[in-house]
PDB file of C-alpha atoms in Angstrom:
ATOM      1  CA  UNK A 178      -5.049  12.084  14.793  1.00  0.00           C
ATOM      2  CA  UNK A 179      -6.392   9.125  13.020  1.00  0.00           C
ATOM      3  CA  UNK A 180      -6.022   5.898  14.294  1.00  0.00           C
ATOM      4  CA  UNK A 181      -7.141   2.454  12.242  1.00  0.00           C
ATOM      5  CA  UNK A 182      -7.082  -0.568  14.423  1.00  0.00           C
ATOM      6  CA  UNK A 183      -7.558  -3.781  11.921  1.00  0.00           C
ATOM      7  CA  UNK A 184      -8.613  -7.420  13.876  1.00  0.00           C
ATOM      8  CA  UNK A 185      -7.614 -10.756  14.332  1.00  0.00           C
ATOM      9  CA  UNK A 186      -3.556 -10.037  14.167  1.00  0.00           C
ATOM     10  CA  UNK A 187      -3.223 -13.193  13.358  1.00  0.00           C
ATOM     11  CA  UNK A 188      -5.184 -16.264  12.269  1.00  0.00           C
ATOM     12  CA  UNK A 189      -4.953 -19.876  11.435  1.00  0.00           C
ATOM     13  CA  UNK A 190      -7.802 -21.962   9.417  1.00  0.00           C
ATOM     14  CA  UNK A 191      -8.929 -24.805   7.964  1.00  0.00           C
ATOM     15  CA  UNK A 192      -9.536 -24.780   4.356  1.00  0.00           C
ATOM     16  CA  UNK A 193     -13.290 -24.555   3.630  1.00  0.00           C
ATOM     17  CA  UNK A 194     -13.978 -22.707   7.167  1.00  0.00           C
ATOM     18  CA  UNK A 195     -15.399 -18.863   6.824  1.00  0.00           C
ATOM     19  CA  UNK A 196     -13.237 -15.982   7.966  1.00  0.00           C
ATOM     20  CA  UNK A 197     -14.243 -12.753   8.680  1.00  0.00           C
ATOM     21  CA  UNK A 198     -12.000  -9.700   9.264  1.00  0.00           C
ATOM     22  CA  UNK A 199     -12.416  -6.122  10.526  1.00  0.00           C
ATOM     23  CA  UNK A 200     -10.939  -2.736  10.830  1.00  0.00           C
ATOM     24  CA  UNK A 201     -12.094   0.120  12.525  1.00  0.00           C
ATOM     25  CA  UNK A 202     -10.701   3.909  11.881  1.00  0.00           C
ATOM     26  CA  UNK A 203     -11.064   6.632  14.717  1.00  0.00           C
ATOM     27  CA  UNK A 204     -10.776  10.178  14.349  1.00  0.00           C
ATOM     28  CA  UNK A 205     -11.538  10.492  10.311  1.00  0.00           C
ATOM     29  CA  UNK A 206     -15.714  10.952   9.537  1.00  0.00           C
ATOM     30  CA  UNK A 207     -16.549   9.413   6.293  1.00  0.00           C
ATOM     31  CA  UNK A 208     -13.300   8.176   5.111  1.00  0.00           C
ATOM     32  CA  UNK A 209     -12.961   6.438   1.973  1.00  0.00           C
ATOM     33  CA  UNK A 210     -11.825   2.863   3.192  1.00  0.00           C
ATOM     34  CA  UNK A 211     -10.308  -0.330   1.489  1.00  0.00           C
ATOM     35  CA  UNK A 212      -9.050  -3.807   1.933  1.00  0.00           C
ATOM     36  CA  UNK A 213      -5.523  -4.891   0.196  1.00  0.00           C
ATOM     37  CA  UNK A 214      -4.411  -8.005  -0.332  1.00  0.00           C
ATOM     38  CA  UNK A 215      -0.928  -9.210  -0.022  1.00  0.00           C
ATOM     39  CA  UNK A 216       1.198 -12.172  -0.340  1.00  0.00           C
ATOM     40  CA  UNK A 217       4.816 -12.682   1.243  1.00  0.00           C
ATOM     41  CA  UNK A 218       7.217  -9.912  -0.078  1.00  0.00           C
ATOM     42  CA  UNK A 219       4.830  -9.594  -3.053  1.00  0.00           C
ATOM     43  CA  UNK A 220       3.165  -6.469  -4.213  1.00  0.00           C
ATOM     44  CA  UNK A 221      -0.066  -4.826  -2.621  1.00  0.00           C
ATOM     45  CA  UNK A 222      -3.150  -5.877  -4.390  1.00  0.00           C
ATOM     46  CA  UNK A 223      -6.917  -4.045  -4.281  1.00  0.00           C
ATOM     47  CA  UNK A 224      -9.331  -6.329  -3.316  1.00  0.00           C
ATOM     48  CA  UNK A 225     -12.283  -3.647  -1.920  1.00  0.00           C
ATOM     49  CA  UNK A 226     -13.255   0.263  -1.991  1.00  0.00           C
ATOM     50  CA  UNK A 227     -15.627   1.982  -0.101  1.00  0.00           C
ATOM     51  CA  UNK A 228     -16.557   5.653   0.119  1.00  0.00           C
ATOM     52  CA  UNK A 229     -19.526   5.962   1.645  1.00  0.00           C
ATOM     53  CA  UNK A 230     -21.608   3.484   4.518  1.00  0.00           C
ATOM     54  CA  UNK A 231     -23.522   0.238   2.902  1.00  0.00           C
ATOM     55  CA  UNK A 232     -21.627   0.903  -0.588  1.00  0.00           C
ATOM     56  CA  UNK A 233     -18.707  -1.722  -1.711  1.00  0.00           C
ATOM     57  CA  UNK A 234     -16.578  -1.782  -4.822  1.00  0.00           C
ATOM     58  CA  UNK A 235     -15.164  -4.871  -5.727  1.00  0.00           C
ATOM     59  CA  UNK A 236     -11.730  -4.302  -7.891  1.00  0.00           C
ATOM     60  CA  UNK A 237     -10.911  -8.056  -7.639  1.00  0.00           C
ATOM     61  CA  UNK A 238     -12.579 -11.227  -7.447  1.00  0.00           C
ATOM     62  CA  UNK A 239     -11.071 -13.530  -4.868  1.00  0.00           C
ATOM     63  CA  UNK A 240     -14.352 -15.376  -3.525  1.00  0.00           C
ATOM     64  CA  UNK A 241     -14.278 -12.907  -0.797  1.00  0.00           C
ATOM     65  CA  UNK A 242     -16.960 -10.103  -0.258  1.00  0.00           C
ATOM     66  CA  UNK A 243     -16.553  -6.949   1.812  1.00  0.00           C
ATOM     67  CA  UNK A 244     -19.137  -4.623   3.858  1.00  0.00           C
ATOM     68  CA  UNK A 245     -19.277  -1.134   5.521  1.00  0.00           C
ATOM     69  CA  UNK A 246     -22.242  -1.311   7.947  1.00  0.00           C
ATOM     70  CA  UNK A 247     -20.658   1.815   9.964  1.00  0.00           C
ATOM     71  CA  UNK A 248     -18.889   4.725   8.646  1.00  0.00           C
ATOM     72  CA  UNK A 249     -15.844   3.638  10.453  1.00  0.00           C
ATOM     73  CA  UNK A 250     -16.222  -0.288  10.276  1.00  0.00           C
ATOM     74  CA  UNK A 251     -15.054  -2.344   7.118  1.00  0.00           C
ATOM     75  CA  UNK A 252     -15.433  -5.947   7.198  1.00  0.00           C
ATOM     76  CA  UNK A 253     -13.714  -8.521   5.018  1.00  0.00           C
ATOM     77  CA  UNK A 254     -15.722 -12.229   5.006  1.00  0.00           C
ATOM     78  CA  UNK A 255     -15.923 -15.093   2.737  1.00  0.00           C
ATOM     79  CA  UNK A 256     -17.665 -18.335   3.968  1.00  0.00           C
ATOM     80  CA  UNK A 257     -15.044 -20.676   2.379  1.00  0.00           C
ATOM     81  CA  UNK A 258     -11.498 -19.990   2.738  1.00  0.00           C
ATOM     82  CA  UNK A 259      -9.123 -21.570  -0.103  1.00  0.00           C
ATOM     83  CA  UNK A 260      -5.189 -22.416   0.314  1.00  0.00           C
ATOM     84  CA  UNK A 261      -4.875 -19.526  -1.936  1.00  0.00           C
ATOM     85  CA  UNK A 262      -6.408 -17.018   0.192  1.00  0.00           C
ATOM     86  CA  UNK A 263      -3.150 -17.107   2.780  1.00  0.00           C
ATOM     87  CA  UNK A 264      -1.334 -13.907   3.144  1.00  0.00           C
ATOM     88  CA  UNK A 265      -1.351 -10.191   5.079  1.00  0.00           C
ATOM     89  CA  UNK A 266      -4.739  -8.814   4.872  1.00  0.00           C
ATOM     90  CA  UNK A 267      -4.232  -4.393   5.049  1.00  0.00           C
ATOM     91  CA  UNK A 268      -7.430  -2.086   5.512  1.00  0.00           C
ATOM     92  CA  UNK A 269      -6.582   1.366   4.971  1.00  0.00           C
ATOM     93  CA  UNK A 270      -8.068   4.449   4.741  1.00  0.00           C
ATOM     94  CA  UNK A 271      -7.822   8.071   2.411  1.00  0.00           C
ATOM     95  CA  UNK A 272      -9.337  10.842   2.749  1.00  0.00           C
ATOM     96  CA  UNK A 273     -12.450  11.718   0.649  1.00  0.00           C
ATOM     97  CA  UNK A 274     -12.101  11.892  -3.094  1.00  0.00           C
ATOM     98  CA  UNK A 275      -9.557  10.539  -5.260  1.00  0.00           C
ATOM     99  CA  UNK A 276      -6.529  10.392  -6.675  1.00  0.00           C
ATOM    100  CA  UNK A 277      -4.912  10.373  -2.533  1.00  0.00           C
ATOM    101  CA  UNK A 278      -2.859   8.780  -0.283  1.00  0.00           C
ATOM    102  CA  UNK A 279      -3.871   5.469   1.659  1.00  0.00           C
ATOM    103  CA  UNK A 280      -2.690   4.867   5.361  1.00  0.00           C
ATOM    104  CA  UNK A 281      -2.417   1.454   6.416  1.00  0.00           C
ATOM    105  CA  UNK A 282      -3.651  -0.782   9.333  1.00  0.00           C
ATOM    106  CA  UNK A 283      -1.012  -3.197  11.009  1.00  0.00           C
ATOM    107  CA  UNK A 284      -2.551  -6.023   9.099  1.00  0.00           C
ATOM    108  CA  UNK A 285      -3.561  -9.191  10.171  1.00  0.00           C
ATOM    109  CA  UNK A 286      -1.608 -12.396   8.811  1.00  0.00           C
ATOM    110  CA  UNK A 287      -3.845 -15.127   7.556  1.00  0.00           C
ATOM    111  CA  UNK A 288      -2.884 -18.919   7.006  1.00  0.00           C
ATOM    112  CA  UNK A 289      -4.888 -21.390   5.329  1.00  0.00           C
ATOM    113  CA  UNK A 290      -4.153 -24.923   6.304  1.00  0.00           C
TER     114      UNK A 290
ATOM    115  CA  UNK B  51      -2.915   1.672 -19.737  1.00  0.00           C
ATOM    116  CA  UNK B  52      -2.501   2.319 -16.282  1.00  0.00           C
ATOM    117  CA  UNK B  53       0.951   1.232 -14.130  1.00  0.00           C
ATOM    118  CA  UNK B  54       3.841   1.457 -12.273  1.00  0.00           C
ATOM    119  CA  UNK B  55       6.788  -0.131 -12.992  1.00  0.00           C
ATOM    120  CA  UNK B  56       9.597  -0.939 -10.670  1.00  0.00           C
ATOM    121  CA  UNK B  57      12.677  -2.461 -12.484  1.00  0.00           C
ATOM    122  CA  UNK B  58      14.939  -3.655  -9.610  1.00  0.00           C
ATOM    123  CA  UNK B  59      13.309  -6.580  -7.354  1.00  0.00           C
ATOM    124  CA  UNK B  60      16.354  -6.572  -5.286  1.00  0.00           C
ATOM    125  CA  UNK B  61      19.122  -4.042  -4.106  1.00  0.00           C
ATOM    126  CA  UNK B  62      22.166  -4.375  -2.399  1.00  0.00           C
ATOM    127  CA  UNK B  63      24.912  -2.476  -0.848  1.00  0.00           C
ATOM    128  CA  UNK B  64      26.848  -1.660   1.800  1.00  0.00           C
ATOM    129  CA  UNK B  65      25.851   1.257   4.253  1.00  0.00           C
ATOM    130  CA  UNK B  66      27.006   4.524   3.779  1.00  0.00           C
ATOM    131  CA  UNK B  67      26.838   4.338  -0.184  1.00  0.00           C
ATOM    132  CA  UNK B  68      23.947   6.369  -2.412  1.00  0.00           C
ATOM    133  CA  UNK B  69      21.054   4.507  -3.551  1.00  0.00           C
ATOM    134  CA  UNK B  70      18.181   5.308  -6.090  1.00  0.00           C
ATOM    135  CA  UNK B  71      15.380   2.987  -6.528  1.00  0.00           C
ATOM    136  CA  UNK B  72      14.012   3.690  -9.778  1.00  0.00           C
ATOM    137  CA  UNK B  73       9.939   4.230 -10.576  1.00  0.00           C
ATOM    138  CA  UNK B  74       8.506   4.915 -13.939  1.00  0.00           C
ATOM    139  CA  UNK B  75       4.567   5.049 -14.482  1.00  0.00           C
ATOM    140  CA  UNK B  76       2.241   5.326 -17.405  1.00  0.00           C
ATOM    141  CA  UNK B  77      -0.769   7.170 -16.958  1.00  0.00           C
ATOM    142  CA  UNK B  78      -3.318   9.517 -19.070  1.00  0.00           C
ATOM    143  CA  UNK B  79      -3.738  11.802 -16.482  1.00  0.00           C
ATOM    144  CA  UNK B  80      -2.162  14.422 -13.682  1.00  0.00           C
ATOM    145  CA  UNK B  81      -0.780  12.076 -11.283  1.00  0.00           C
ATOM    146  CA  UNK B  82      -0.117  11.875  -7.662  1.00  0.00           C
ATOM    147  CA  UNK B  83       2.844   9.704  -7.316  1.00  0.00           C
ATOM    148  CA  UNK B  84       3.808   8.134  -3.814  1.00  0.00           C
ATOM    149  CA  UNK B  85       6.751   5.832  -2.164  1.00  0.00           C
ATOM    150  CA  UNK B  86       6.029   3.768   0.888  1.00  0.00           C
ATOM    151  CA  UNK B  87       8.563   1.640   2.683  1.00  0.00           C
ATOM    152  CA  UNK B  88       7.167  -1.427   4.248  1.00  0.00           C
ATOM    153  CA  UNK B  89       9.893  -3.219   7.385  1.00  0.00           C
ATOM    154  CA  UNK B  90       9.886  -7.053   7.947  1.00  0.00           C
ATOM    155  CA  UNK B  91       6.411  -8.118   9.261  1.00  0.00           C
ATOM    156  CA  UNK B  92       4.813  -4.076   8.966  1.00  0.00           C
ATOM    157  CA  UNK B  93       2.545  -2.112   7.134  1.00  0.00           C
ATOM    158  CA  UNK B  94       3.347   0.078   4.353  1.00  0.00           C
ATOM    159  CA  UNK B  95       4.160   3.426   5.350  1.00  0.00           C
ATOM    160  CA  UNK B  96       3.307   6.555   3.374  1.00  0.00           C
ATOM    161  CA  UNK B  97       7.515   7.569   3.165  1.00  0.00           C
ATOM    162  CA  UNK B  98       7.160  10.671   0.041  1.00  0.00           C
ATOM    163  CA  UNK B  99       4.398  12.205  -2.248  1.00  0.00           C
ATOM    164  CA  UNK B 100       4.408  14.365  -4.787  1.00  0.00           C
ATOM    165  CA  UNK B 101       1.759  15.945  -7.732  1.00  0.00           C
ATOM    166  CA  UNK B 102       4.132  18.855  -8.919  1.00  0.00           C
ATOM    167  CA  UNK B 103       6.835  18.441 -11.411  1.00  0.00           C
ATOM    168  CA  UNK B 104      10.075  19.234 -11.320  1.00  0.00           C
ATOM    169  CA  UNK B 105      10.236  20.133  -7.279  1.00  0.00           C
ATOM    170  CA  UNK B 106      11.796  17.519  -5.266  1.00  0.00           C
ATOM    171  CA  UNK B 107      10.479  16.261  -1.702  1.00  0.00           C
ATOM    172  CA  UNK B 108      12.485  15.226   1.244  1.00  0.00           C
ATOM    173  CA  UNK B 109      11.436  12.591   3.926  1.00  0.00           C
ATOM    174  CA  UNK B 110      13.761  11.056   6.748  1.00  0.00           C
ATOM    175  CA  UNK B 111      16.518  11.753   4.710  1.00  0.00           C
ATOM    176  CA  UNK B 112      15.060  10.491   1.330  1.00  0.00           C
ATOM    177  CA  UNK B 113      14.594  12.338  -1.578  1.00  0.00           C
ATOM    178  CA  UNK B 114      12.362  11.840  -5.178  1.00  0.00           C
ATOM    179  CA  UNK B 115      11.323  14.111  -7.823  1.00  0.00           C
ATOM    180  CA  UNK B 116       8.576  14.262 -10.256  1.00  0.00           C
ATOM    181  CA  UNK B 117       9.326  14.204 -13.836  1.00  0.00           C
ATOM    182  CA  UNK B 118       6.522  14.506 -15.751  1.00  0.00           C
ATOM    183  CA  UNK B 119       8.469  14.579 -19.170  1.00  0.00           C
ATOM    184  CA  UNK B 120      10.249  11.275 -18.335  1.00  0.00           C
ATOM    185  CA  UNK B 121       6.866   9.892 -16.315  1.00  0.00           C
ATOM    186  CA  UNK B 122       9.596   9.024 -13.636  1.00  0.00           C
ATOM    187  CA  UNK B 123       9.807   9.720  -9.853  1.00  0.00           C
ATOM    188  CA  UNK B 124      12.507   7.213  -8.371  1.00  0.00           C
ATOM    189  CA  UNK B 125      13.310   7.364  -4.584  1.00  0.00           C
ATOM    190  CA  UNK B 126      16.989   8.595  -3.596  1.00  0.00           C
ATOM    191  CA  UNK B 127      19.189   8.861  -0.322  1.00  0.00           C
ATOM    192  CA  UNK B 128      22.693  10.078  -0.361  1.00  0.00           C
ATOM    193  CA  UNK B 129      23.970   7.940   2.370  1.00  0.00           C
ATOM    194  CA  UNK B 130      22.080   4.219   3.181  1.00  0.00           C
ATOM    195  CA  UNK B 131      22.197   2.790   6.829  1.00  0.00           C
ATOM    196  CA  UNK B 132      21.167  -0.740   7.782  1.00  0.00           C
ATOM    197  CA  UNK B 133      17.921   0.540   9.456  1.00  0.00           C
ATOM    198  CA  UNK B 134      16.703   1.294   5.877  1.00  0.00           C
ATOM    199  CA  UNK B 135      16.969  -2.140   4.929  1.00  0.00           C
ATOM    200  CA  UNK B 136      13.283  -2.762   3.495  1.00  0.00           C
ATOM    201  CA  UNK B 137      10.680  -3.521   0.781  1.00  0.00           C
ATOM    202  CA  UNK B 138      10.031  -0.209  -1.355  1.00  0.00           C
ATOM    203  CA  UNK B 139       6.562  -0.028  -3.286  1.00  0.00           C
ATOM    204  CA  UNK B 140       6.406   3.392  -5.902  1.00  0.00           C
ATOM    205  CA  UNK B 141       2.233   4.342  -6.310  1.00  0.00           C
ATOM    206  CA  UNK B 142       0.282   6.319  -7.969  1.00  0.00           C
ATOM    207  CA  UNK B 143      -3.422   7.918  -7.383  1.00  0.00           C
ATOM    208  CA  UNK B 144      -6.149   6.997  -9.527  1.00  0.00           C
ATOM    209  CA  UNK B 145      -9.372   8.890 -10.233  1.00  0.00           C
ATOM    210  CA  UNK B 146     -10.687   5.757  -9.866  1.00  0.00           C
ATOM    211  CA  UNK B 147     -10.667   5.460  -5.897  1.00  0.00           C
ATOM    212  CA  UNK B 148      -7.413   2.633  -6.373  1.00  0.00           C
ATOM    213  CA  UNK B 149      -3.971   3.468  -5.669  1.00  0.00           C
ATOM    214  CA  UNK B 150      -1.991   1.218  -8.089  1.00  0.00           C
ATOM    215  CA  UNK B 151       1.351  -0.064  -6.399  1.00  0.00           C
ATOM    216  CA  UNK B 152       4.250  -1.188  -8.293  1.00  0.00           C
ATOM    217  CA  UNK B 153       5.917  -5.228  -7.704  1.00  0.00           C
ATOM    218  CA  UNK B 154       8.233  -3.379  -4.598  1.00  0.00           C
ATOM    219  CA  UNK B 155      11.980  -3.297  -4.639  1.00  0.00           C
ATOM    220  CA  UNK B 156      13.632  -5.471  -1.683  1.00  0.00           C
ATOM    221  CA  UNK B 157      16.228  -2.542  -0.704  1.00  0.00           C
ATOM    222  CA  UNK B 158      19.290  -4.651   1.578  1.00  0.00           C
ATOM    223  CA  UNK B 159      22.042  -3.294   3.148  1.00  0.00           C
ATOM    224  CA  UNK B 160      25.190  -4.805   4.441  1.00  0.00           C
ATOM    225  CA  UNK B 161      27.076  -3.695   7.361  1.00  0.00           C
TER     226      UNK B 161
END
């Protein structure tokens, strides 16, 4: 079975500090792979893509950037975190091709201060 | 263009009564439509899919069907229990490697 284990649960930063974010998904080879954005009870927004290692789509721009340097690693980063940038953070994963299903991480739960 | 559209933003009722969340979506293409149910400080959960008109699927008691003709597939349960109380997102599949969510419907229910 498949198993996607996203990092920190849970942060706290300043405004203007970088942030990184990971996931990592076991049990799937070559995955297709994304990052979500979303804020309190709101809906579930794109921010990334990936289908293959090194390549990134970007669907939104948010000042954040996004890297695969593993097939089962995506990273989330920017190197200046804004007030608006607060919310749960979901990697998730589909199998290859489109037009699928995602399956979620547990998320981790940013908060800019 | 491409969406989903989710008219309620909030739902309540008292357990043991029918719901039906409703879903409509706009696309040019053979969709795959999905519902995911996402609990108080959780992920979204994959709850029902479906690519095949007219054929309804069953999951934990919920229900949906595909209707192509009326580009609708809302989300159903005969019989509502507090454990369902939730946010519901309707989705669709993209050939575009996005799954495009809808604004959720905050499903409550009262003891």
């Amino acid at each position: 079975a498949q198993t996607i284990h996203q990092w920190p649960v849970a942060e706290i930063k300043a405004v203007g500090s970088p942030l990184s974010l990971g996931c990592t998904i076991k049990g799937k080879s070559s995955p297709n792979l994304y990052w979500y954005w979303q804020a309190t009870g709101g809906t579930l927004q794109q921010l990334f893509y990936s289908i293959t290692v090194g390549q990134v789509e970007s669907v939104v721009q948010l000042n954040l950037s996004a890297s695969r340097p593993k097939d089962d690693q995506f990273i989330l980063s920017t190197e200046k975190l804004l007030l608006s940038h607060s919310g749960f953070y979901l990697c998730a994963w589909s199998p290859a091709g489109p037009n699928t299903e995602v399956f979620f991480g547990k998320g981790t739960r940013l908060t800019v201060v | 263009g491409d969406s989903v559209t989710q008219t309620e933003g909030l739902v309540t009722l008292t357990k043991g009564l029918p719901v039906m969340l409703n879903c409509t979506y706009q696309t040019t293409y053979s969709p795959f439509l999905f519902w995911y149910v996402q609990h108080l400080n959780e992920a979204p959960k994959l709850l029902l899919k479906s690519s095949t008109d007219n054929k309804r699927t069953e999951h934990q008691g919920f229900y949906a069907t595909l209707h192509k003709s009326s580009s609708s597939f809302h989300l159903q349960k005969s019989s509502v229990q507090l454990s369902d109380s939730a946010l519901y997102f309707c989705a669709r599949g993209t050939n575009a490697y996005k799954v495009i969510f809808g604004k959720g419907t905050h499903l409550h229910v009262l003891p």
